[in-house]
CSV table of C-alpha atoms in Angstrom, one decimal:
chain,number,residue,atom,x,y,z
A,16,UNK,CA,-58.4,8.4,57.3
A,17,UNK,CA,-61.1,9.0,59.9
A,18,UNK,CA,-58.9,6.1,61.8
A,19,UNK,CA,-55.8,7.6,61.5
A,20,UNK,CA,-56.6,11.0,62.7
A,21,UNK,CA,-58.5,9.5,66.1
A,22,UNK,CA,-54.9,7.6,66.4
A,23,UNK,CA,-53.8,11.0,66.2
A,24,UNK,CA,-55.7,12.8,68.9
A,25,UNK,CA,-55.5,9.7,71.4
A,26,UNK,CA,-51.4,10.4,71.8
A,27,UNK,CA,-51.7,14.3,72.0
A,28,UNK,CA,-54.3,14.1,74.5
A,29,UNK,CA,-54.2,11.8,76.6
A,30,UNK,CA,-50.8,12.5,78.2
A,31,UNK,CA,-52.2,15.6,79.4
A,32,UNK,CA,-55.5,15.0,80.9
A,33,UNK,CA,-54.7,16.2,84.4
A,34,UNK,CA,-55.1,12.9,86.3
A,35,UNK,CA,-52.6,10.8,87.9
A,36,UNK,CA,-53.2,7.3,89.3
A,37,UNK,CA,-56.7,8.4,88.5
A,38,UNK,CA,-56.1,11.7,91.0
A,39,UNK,CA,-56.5,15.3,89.9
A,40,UNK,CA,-54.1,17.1,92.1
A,41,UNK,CA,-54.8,20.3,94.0
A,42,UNK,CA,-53.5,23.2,92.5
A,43,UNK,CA,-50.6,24.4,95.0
A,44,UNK,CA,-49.4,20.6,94.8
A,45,UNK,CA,-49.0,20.8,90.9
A,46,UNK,CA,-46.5,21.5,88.6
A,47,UNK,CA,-48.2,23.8,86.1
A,48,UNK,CA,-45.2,24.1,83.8
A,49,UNK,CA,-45.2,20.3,82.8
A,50,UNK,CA,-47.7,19.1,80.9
A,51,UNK,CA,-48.7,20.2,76.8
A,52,UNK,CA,-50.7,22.2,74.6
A,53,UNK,CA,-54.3,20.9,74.1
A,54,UNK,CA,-57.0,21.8,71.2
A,55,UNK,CA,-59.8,23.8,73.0
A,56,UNK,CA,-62.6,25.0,70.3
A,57,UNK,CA,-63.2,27.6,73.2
A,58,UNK,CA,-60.0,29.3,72.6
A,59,UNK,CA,-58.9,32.1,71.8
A,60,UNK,CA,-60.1,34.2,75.2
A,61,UNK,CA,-61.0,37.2,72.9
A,62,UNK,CA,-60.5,38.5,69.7
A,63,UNK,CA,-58.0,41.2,68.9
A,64,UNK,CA,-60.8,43.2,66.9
A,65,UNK,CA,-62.0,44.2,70.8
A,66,UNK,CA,-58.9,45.3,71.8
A,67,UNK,CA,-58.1,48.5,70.0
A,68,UNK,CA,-54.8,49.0,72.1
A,69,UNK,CA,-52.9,45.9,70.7
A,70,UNK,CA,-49.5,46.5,69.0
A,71,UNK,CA,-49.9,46.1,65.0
A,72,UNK,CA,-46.7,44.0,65.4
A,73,UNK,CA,-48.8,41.6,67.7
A,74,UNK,CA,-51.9,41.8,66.0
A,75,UNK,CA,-51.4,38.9,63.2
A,76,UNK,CA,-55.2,38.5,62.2
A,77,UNK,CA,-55.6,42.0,61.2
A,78,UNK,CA,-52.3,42.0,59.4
A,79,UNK,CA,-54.0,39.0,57.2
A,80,UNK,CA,-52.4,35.6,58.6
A,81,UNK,CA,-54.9,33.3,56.9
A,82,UNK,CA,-54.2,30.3,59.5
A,83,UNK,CA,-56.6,29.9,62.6
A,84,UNK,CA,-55.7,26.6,64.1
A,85,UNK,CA,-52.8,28.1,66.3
A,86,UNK,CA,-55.3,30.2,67.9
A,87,UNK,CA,-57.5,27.2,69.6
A,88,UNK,CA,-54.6,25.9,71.8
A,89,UNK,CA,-54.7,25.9,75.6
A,90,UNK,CA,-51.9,24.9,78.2
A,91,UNK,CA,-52.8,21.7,79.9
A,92,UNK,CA,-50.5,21.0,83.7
A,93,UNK,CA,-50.1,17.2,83.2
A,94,UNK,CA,-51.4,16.5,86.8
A,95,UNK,CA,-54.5,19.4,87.6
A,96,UNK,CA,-56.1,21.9,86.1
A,97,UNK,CA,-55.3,25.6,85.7
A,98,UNK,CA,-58.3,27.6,87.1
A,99,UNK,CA,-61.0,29.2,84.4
A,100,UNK,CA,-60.2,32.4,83.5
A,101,UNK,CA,-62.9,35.0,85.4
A,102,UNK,CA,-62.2,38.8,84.3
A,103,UNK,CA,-65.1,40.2,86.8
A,104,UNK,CA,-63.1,37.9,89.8
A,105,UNK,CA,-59.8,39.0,88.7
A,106,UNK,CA,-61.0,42.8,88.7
A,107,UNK,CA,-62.5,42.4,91.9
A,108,UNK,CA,-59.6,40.6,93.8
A,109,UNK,CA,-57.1,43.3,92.6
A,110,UNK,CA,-59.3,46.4,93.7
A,111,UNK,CA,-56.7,49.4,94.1
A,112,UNK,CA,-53.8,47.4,92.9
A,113,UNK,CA,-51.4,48.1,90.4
A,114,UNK,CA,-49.3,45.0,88.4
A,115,UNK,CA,-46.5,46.1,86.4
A,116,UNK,CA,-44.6,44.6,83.9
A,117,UNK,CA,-40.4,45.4,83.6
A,118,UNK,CA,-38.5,44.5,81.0
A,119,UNK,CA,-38.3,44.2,77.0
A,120,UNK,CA,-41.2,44.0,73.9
A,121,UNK,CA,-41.5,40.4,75.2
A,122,UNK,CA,-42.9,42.2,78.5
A,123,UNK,CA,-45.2,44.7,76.0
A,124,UNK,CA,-46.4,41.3,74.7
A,125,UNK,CA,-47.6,39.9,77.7
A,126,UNK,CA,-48.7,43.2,79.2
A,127,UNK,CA,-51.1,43.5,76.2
A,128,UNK,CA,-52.5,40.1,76.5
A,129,UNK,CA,-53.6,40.7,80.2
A,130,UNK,CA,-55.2,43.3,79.6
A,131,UNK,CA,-56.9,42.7,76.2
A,132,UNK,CA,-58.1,39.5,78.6
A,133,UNK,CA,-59.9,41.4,81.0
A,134,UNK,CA,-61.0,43.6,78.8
A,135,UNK,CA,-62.7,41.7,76.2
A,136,UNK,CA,-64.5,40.0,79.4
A,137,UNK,CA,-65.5,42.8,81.1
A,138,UNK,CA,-66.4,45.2,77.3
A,139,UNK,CA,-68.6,48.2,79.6
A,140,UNK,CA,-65.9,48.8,81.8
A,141,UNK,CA,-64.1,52.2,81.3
A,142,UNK,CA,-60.4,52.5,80.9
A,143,UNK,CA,-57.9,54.7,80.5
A,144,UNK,CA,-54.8,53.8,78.8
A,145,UNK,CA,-51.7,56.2,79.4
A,146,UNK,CA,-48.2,56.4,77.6
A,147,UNK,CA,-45.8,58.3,78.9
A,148,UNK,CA,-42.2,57.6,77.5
A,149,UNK,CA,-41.3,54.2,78.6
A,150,UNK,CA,-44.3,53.7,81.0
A,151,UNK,CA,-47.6,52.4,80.1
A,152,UNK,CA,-50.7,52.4,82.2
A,153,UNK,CA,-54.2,50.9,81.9
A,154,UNK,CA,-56.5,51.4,84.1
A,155,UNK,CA,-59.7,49.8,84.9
A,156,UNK,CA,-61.5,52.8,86.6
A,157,UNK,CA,-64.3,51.2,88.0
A,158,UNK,CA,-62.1,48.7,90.7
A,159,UNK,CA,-58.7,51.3,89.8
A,160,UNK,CA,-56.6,48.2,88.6
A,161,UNK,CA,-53.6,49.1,87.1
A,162,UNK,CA,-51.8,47.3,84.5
A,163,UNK,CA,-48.5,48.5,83.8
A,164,UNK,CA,-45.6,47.9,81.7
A,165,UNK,CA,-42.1,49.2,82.0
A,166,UNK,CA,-40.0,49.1,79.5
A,167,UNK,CA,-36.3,48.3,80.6
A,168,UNK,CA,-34.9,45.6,78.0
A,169,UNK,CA,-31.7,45.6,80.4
A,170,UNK,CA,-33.0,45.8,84.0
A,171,UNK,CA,-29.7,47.9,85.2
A,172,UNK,CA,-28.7,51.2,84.7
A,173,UNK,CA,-27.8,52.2,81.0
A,174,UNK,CA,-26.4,55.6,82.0
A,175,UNK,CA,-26.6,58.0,78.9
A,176,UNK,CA,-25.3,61.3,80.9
A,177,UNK,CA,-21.7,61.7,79.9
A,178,UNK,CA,-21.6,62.2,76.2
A,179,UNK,CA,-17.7,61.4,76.3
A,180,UNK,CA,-18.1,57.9,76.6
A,181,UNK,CA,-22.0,57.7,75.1
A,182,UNK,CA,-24.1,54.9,76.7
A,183,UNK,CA,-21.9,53.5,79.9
A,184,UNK,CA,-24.2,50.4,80.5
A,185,UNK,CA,-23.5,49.8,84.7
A,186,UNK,CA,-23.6,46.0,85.5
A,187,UNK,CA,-23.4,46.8,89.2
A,188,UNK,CA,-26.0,49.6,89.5
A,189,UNK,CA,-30.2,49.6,89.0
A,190,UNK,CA,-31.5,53.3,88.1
A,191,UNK,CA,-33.1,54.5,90.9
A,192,UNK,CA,-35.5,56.5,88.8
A,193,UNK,CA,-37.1,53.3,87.1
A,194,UNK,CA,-36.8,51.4,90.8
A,195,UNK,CA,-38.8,54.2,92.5
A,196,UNK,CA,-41.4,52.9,90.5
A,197,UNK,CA,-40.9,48.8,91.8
A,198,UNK,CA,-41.8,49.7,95.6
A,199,UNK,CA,-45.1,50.0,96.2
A,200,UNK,CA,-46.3,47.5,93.3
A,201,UNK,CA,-48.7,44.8,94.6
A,202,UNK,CA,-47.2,42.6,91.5
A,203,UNK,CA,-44.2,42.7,90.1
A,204,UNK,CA,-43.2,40.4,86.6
A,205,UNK,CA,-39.6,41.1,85.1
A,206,UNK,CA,-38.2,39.5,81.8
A,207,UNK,CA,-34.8,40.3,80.3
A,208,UNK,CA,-32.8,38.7,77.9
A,209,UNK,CA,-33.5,39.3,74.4
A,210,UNK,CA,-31.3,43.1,74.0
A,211,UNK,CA,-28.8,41.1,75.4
A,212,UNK,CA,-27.9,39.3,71.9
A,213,UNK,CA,-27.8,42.4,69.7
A,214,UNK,CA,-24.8,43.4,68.5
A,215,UNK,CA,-23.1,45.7,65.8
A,216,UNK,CA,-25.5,48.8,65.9
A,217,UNK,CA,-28.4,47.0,67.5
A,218,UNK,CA,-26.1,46.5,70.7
A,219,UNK,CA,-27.8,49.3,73.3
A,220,UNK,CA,-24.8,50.3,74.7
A,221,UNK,CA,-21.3,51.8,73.8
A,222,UNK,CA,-19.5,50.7,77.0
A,223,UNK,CA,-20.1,48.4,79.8
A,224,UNK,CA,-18.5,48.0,83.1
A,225,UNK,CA,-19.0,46.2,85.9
A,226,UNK,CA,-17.3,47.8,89.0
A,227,UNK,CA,-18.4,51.5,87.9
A,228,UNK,CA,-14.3,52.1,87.3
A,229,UNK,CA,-13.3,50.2,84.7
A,230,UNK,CA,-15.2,50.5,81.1
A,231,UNK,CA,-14.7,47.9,78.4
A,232,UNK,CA,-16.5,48.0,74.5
A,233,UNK,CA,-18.1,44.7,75.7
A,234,UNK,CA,-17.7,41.1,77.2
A,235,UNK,CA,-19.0,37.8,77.4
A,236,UNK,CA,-22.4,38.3,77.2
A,237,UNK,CA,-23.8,35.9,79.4
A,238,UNK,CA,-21.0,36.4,81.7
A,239,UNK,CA,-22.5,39.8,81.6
A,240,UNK,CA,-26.2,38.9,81.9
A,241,UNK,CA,-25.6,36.5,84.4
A,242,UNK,CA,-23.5,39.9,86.6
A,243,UNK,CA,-26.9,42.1,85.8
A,244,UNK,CA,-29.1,39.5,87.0
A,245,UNK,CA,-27.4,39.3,90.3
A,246,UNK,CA,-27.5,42.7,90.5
A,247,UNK,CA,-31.2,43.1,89.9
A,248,UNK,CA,-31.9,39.7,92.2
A,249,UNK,CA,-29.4,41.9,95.1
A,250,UNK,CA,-31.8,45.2,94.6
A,251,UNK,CA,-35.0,43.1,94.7
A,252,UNK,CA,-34.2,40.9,97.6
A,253,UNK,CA,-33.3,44.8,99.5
A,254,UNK,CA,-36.6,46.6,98.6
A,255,UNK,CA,-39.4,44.5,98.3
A,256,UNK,CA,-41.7,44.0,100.6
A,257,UNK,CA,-42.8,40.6,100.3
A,258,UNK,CA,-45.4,40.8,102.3
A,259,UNK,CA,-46.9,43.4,100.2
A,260,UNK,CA,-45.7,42.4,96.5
A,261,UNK,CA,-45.9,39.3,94.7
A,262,UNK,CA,-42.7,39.1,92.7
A,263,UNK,CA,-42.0,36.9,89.4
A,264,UNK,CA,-39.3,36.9,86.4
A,265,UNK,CA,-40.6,35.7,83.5
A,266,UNK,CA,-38.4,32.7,82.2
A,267,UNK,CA,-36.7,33.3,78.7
A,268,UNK,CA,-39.3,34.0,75.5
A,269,UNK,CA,-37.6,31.6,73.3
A,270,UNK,CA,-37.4,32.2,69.5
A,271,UNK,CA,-37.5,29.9,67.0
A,272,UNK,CA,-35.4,31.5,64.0
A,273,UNK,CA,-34.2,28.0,63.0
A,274,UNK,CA,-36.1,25.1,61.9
A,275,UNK,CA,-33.2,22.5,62.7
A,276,UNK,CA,-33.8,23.1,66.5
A,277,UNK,CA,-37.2,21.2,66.3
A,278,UNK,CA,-35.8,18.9,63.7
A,279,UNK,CA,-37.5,20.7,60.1
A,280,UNK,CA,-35.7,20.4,57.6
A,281,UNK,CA,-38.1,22.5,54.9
A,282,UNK,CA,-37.6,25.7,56.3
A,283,UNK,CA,-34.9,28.3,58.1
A,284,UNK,CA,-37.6,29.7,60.3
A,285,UNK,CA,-41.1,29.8,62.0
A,286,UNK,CA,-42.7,31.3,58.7
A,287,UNK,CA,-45.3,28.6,57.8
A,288,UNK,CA,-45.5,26.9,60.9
A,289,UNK,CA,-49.2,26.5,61.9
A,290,UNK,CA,-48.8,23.4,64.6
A,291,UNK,CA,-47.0,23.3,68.0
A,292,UNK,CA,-44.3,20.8,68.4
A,293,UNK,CA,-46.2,18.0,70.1
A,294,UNK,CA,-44.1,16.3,72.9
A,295,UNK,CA,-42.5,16.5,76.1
A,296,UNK,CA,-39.5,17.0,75.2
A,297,UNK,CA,-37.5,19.9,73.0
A,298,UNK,CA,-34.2,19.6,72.0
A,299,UNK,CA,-32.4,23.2,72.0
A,300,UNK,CA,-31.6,24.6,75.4
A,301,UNK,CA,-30.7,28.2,76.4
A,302,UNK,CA,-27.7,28.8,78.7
A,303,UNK,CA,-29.7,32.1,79.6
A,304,UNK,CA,-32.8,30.2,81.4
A,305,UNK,CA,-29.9,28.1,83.1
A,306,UNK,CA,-28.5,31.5,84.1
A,307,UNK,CA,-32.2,32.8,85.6
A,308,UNK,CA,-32.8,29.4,87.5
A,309,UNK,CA,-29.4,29.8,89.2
A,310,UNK,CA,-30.3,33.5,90.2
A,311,UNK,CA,-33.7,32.9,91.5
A,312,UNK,CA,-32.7,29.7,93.5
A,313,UNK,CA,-30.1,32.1,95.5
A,314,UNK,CA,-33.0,34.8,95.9
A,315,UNK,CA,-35.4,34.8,98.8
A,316,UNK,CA,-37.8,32.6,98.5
A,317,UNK,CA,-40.5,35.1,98.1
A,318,UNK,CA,-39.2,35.4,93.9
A,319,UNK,CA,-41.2,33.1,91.8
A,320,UNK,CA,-40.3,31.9,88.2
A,321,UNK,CA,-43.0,32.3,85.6
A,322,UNK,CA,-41.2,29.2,83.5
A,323,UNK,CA,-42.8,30.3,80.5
A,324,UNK,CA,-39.4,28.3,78.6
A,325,UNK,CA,-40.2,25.4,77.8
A,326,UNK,CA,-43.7,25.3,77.2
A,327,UNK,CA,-43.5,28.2,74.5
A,328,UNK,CA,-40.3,26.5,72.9
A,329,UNK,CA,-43.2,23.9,71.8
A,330,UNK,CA,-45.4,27.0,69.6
A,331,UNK,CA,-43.3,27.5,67.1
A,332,UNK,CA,-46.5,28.4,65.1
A,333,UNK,CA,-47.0,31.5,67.7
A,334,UNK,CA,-44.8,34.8,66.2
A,335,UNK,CA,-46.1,36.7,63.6
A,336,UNK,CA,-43.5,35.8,61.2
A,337,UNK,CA,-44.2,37.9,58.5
A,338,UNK,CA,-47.7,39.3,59.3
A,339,UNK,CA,-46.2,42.2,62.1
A,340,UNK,CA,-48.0,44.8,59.5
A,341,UNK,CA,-51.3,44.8,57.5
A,342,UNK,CA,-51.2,43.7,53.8
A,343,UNK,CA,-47.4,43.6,53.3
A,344,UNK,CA,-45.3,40.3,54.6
A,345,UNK,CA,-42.2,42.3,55.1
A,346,UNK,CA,-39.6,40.9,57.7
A,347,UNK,CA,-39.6,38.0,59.9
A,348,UNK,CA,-40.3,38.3,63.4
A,349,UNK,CA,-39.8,34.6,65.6
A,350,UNK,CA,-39.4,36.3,68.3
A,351,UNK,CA,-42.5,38.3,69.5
A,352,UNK,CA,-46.0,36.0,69.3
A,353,UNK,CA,-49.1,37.0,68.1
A,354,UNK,CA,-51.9,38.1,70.0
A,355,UNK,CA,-54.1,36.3,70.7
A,356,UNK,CA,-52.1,33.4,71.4
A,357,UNK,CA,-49.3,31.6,73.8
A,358,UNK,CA,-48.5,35.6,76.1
A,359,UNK,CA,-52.6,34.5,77.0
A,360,UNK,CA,-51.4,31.2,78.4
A,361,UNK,CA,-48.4,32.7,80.3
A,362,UNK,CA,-50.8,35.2,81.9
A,363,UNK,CA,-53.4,32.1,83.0
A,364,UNK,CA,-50.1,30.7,84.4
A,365,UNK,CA,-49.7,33.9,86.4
A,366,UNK,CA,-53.1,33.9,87.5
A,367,UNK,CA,-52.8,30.5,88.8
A,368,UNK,CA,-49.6,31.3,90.7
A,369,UNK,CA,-51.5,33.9,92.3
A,370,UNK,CA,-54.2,31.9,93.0
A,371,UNK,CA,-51.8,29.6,95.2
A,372,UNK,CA,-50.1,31.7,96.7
């Protein structure tokens, strides 16, 4: 047995060791998003009992998930390594700065993770966390770092004014109210996708249109995420100050809601699943990440994708499943991850980005 499992660990690690031809590349010559998750008995960064401020959705220890193993993995780059994670150097570097989040849950997720990261690291700091409608704020008072999350599943306008059509979602417009808030960022993350599915009475909107004349009930929905995002890339590209703000949209928060995409046969869903799927390869593709490649690559080149994809198509074990709240297993949520866990990684992934940049 003792045999077998060495076997084991010599094909999941090895692959990933951060040397090729016998070279560690330097950081801002590596391809951080290919590579594979690695057992670390380091990991997690913190434990969610520090951070008060986490979500009880998120918070899948506390809600009683009895399983510890997908807590100890860490993202590995194939060919370098992803710099240490330093709260105190973080804090420092980002003095009078604010980083905000924009988009959906998915963005709440990773929002949380940051700063349940520096947190934990830096416990005798004092913050202040502010909600106020749909914006969030922590601050770190000591350096006044600001983390904050937006949330705007859709990116453009949802205009909920007239009441004789109800909610007219605008394809072509961005709400100047929440884009106010966009200048002056030093970092900027957006994510959308996931409101885009719902339909029935979890669709947000009652009409949409996409010339601000003509309203239809719906369309094609990536037709229509695809007319959004080029909207949003046109705004971004007109505003920001690149020279000021580091801009990034966060590549699609897969969810795994069927077992048959990473070839189970046992199950319908991620409930259970306490391993990643091990391998470079995954076999269900999104058209929507196809959708944000396309829309970046047209962008200024001052837009960076966060290409959280692929790499998080592999945790399958992340989401809460049915621990999103304490002592009852009621739902099942693949599509949000638990925290600690893989929104930790995405956020060493941003660090590194703006480490090299």
């Amino acid at each position: 047995m003792a045999i077998s499992v060495a076997v084991i660990l010599v094909v999941i690690l090895v692959p990933f060791s951060g040397v090729v031809n016998g070279k560690t590349k330097e950081l801002k010559e590596c391809d951080i998003y290919k590579g594979g998750w690695v057992y670390d008995s380091s990991y997690p960064l913190y434990n969610s009992s520090q951070c008060s401020f986490i979500e009880t959705p998120f918070d899948c220890q506390q809600n009683g998930r009895p399983d510890h193993l997908y807590l100890k993995y860490r993202w590995k780059p194939r060919s370098c390594n992803l710099p240490r994670f330093n709260a105190s150097k973080f804090l420092e570097k980002y003095k009078n700065k604010k980083i905000m989040f924009v988009g959906d849950s998915i963005s709440l997720n990773q929002w949380q993770s940051l700063a349940c990261m520096l947190h934990s690291r830096t416990p005798h700091s004092e913050y202040t966390l502010e909600r106020v409608g749909a914006l969030s704020t922590f601050n770190f008072k000591k350096e006044n770092v600001s983390l904050i999350v937006q949330r705007n599943a859709l990116l453009v306008e949802l205009d909920t004014d007239d009441k004789s059509y109800g909610r007219l979602l605008r394809l072509n417009s961005i709400a100047e109210g929440d884009a106010k808030l966009w200048r002056g960022c030093d970092v900027l993350v957006f994510n959308s996708w996931h409101w885009w599915k719902h339909s029935g009475r979890k669709k947000p909107w009652d009409y949409i249109t996409d010339d601000g004349e003509h309203m239809y009930k719906d369309m094609d929905r990536l037709v229509a995420y695809e007319k959004a995002m080029s909207t949003w890339s046109k705004w971004v590209d007109e505003n920001i100050d690149f020279a000021k703000t580091k801009v990034f949209f966060q590549g699609i928060s897969p969810t795994h809601d069927n077992a048959e995409n990473w070839g189970s046969h046992d199950g319908k869903h991620c409930s259970e699943e306490t391993r990643p799927v091990f391998g470079p390869t995954y076999p269900k593709e999104n058209p929507a990440e196809k959708i944000v490649e396309k829309v970046i690559g047209n962008m200024s080149k001052g837009v960076n994708l966060l290409d959280i994809f692929r790499l998080s198509q592999q945790r399958k074990d992340g989401h809460p499943s049915t621990y999103g709240r304490p002592g009852k297993k009621l739902g099942m949520d693949c599509s949000h991850w638990c925290l600690p866990g893989v929104p930790d990684a995405w956020n060493e992934l941003l660090i590194a980005e703006l480490t090299r940049s």
